[in-house]
PDB file of C-alpha atoms in Angstrom:
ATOM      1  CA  UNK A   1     -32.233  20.795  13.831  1.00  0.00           C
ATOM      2  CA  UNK A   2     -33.138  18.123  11.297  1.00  0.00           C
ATOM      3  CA  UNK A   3     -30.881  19.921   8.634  1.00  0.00           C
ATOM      4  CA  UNK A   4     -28.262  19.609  10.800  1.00  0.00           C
ATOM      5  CA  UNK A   5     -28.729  16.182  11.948  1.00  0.00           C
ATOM      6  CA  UNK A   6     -28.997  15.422   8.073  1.00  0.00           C
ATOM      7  CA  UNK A   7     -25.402  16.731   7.412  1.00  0.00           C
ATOM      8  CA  UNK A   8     -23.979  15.195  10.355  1.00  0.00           C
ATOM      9  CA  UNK A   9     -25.344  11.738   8.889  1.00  0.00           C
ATOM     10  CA  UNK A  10     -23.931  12.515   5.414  1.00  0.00           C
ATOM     11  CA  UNK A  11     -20.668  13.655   6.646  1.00  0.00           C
ATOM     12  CA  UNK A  12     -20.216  10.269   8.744  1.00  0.00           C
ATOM     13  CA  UNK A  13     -21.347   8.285   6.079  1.00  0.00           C
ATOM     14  CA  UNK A  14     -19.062   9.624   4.000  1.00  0.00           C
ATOM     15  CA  UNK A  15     -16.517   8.692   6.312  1.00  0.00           C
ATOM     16  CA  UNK A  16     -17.264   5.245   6.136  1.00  0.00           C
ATOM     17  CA  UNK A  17     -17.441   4.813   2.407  1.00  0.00           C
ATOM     18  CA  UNK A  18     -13.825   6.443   2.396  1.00  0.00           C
ATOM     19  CA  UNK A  19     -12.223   4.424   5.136  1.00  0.00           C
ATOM     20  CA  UNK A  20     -13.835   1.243   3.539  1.00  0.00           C
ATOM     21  CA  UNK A  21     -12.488   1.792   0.200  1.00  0.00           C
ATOM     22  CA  UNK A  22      -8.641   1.509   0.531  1.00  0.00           C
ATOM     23  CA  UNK A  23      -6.504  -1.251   0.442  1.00  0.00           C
ATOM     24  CA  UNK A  24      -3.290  -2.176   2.576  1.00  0.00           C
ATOM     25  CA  UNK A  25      -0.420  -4.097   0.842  1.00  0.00           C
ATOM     26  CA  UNK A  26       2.316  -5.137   2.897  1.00  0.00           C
ATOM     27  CA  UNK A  27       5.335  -5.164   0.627  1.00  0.00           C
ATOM     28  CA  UNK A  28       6.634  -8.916  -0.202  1.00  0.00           C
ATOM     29  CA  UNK A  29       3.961 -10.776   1.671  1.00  0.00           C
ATOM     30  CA  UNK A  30       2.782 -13.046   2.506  1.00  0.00           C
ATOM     31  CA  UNK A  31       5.675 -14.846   1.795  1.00  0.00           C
ATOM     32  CA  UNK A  32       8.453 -12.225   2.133  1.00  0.00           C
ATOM     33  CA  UNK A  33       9.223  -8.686   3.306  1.00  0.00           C
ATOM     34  CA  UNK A  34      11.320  -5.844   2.233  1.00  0.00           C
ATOM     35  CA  UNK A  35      14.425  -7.876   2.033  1.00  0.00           C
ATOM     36  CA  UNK A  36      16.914  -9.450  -0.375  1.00  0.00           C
ATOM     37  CA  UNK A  37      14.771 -12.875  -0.658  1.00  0.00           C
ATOM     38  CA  UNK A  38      11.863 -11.466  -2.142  1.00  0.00           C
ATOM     39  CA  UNK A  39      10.713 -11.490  -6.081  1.00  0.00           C
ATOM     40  CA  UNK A  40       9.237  -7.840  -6.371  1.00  0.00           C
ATOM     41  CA  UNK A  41       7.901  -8.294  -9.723  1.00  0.00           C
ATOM     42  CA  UNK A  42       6.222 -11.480  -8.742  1.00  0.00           C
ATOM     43  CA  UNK A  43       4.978  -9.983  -5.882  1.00  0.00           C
ATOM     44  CA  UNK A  44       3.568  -6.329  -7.755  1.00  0.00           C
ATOM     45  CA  UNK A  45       2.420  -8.296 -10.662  1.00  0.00           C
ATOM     46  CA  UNK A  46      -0.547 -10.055  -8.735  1.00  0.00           C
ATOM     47  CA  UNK A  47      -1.858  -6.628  -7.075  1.00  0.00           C
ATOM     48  CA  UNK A  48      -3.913  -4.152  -8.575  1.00  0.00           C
ATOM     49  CA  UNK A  49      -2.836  -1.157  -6.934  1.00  0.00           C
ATOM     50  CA  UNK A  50      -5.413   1.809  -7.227  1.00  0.00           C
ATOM     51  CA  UNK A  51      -5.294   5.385  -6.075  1.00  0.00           C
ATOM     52  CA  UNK A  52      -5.931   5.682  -2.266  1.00  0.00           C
ATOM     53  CA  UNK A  53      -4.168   2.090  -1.119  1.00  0.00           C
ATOM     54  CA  UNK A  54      -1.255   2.090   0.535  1.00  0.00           C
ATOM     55  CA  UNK A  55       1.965   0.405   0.428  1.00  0.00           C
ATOM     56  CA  UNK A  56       3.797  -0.807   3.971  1.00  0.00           C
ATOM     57  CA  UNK A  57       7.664  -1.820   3.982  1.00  0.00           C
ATOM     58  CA  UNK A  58       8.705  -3.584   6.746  1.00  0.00           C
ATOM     59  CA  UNK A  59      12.115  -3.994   7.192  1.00  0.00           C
ATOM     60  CA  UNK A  60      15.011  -3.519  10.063  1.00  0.00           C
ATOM     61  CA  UNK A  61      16.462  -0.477   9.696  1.00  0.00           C
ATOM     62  CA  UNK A  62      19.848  -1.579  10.429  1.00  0.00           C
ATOM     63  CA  UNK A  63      19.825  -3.734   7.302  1.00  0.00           C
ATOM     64  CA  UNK A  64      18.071  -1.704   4.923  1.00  0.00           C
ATOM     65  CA  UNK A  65      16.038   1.106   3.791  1.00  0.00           C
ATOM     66  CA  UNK A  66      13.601   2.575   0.819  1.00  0.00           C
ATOM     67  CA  UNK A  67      14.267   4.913  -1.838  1.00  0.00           C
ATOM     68  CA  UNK A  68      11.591   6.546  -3.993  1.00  0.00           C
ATOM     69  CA  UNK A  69      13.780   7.105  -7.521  1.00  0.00           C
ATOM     70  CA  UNK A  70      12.904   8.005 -10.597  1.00  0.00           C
ATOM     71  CA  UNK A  71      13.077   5.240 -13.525  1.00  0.00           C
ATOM     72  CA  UNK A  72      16.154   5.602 -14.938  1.00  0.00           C
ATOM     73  CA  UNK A  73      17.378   5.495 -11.063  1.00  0.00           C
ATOM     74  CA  UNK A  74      15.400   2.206 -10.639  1.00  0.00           C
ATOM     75  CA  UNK A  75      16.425   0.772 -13.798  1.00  0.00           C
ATOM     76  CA  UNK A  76      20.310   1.441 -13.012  1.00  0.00           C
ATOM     77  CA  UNK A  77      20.011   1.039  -9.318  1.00  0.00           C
ATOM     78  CA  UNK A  78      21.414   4.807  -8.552  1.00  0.00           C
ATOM     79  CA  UNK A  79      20.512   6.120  -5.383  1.00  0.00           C
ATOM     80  CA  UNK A  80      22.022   9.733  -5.356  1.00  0.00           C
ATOM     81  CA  UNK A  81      19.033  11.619  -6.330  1.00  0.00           C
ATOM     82  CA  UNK A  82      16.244   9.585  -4.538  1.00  0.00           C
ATOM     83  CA  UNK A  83      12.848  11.669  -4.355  1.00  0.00           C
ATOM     84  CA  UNK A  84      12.435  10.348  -1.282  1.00  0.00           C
ATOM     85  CA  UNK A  85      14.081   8.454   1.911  1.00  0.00           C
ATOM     86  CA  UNK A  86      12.102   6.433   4.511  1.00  0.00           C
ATOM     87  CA  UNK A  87      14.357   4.648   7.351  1.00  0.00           C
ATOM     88  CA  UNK A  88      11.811   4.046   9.948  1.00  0.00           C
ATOM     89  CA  UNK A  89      11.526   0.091   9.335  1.00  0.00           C
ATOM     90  CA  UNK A  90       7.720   0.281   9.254  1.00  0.00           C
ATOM     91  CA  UNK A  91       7.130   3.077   6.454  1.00  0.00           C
ATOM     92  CA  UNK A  92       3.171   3.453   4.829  1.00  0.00           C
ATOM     93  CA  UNK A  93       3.163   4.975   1.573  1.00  0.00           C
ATOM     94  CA  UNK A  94      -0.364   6.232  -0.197  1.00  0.00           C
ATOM     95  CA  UNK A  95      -0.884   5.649  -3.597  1.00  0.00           C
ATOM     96  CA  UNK A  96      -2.175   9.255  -4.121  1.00  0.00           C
ATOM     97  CA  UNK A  97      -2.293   9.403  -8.049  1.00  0.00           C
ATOM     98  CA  UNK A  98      -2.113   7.122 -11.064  1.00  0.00           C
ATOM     99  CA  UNK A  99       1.274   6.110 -12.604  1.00  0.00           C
ATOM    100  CA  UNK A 100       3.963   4.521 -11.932  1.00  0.00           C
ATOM    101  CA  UNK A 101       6.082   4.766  -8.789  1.00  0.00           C
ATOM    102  CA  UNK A 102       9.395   3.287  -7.903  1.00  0.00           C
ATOM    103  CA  UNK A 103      10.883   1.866  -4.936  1.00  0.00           C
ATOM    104  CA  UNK A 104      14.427   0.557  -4.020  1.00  0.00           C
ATOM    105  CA  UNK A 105      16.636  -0.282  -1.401  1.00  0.00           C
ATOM    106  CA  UNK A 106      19.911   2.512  -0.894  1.00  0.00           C
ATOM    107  CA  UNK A 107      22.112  -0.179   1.275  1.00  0.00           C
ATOM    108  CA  UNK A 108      24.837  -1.099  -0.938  1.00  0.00           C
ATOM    109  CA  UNK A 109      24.250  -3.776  -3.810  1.00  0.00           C
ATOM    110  CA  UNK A 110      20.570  -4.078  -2.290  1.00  0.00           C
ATOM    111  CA  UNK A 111      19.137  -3.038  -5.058  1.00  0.00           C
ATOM    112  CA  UNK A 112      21.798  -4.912  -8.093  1.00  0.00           C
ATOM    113  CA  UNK A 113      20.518  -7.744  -5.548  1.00  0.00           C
ATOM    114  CA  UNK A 114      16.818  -7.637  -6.952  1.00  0.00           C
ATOM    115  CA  UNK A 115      15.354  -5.229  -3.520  1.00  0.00           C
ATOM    116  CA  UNK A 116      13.578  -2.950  -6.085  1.00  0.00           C
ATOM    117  CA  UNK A 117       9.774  -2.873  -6.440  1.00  0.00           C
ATOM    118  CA  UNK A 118       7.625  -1.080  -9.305  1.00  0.00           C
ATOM    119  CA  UNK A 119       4.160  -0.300  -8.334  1.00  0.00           C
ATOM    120  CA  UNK A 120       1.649   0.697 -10.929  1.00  0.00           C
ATOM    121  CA  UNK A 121      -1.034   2.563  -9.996  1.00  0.00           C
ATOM    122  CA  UNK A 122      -4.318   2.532 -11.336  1.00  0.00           C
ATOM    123  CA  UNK A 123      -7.470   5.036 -11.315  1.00  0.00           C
ATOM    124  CA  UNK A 124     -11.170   4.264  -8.999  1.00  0.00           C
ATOM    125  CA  UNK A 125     -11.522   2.942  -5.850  1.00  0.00           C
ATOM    126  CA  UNK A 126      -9.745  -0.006  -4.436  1.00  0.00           C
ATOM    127  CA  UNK A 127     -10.799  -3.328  -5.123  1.00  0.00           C
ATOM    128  CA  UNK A 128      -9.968  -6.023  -1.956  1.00  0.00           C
ATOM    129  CA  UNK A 129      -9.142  -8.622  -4.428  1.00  0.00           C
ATOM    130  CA  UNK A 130      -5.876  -8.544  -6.151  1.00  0.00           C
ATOM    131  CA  UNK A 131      -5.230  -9.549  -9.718  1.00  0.00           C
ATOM    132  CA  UNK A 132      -4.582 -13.380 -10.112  1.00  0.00           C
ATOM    133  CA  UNK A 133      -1.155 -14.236 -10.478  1.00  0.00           C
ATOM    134  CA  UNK A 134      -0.493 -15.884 -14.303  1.00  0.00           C
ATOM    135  CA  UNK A 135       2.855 -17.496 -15.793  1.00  0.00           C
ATOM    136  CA  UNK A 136       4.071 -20.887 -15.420  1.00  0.00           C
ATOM    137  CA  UNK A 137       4.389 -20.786 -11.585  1.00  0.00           C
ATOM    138  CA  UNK A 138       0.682 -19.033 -10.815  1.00  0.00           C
ATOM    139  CA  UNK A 139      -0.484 -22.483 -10.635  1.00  0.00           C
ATOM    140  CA  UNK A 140       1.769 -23.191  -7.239  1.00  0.00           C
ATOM    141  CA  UNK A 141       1.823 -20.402  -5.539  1.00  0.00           C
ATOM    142  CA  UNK A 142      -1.070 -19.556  -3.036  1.00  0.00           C
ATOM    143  CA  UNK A 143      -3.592 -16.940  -3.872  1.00  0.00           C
ATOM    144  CA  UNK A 144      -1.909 -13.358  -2.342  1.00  0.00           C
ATOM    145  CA  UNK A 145      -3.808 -11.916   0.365  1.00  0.00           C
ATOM    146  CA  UNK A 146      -3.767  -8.104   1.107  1.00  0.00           C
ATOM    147  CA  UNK A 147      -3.805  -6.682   4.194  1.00  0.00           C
ATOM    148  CA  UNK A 148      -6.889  -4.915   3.085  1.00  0.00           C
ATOM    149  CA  UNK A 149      -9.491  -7.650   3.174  1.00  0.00           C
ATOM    150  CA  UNK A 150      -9.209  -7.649   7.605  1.00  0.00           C
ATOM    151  CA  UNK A 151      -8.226  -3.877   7.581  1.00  0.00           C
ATOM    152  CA  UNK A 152     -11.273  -2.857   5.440  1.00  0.00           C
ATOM    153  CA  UNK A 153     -13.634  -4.707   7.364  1.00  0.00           C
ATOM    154  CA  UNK A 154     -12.840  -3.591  10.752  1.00  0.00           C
ATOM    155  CA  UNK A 155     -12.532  -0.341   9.733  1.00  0.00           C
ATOM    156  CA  UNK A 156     -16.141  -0.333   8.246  1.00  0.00           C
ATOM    157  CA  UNK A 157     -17.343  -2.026  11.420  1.00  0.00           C
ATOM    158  CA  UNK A 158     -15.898   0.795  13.301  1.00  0.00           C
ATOM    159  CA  UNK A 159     -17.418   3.431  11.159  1.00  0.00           C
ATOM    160  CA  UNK A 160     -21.154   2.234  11.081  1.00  0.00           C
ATOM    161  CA  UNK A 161     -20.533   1.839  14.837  1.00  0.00           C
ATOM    162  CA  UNK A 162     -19.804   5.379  14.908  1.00  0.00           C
ATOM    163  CA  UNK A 163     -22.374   6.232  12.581  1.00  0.00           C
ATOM    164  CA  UNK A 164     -24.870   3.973  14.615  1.00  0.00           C
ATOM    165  CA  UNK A 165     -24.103   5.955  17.720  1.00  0.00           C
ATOM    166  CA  UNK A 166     -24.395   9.778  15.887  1.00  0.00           C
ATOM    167  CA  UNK A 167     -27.572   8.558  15.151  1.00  0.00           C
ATOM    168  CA  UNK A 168     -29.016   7.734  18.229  1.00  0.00           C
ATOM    169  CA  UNK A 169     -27.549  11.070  20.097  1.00  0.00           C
ATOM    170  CA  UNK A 170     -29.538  12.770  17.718  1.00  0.00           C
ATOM    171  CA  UNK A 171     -32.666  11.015  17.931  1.00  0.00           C
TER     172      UNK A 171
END
């Protein structure tokens, strides 16, 4: 019984640590979304993606969408091989592996039009603070803020709450 109890404990806490580690980015904010108003490389440029975040594009999917494409599809805005399609207007990609991924929108002259996003990913767990921003405008712009920082803390509250009540069913 205590062995058990034991594993059950592990396993939860486990499930804690996980949930707790990842961030959320929604793409273009907080002062833009997936759209044609938004600098991209601005925006990437002051995260620090890492293995396990995700990546949310928000968008109406009457006015555009997201490609996944290769670089040399990104860098000349083709969009007749994409590796992948999302339409839904509320699409969460996971950063499941270091590299480089690469996003853009397939509506016509969307992409020529600057809605194309490069996100480099980066090994170990996430961190809730993203790089600063540096250049001559870092100075004025406000500090981004990822989703993460709320999302990571309720879902840690959630999962010792969990953990909290495992534990006292098995006492």
């Amino acid at each position: 019984m205590a062995a058990r109890r034991t594993i059950l404990l592990a396993v939860a806490a486990m499930a804690v640590l996980s949930t707790a580690s990842a961030a959320i980015y929604n793409v273009g904010e907080p002062g833009g979304a997936w759209d044609l108003s938004t600098n991209y490389g601005t925006w990437a440029s002051s995260r620090n993606f890492q293995t396990s975040d995700q990546i949310v594009f928000k968008y109406s999917p009457q006015a555009h969408d997201v490609l996944e494409v290769s670089k040399a599809d990104y860098d000349s805005c083709s969009t007749a091989n994409p590796i992948t399609t999302f339409n839904s207007g509320n699409d969460v990609v996971t950063l499941t592996a270091t590299g480089t991924r690469y996003f853009v929108c397939g509506f016509p002259g969307h992409c020529a039009g600057g809605m194309k996003v490069k996100i480099d990913v980066m090994p170990g767990s996430s961190s809730t603070s993203p790089a600063p921003a540096s250049g001559p405008s870092a100075s004025n712009a406000p500090p981004p803020t990822p989703v993460s920082s709320a999302t990571n803390v309720e879902a840690t509250g959630f999962g010792l709450a969990v953990l909290l009540a495992i534990a006292g069913l098995m006492a």
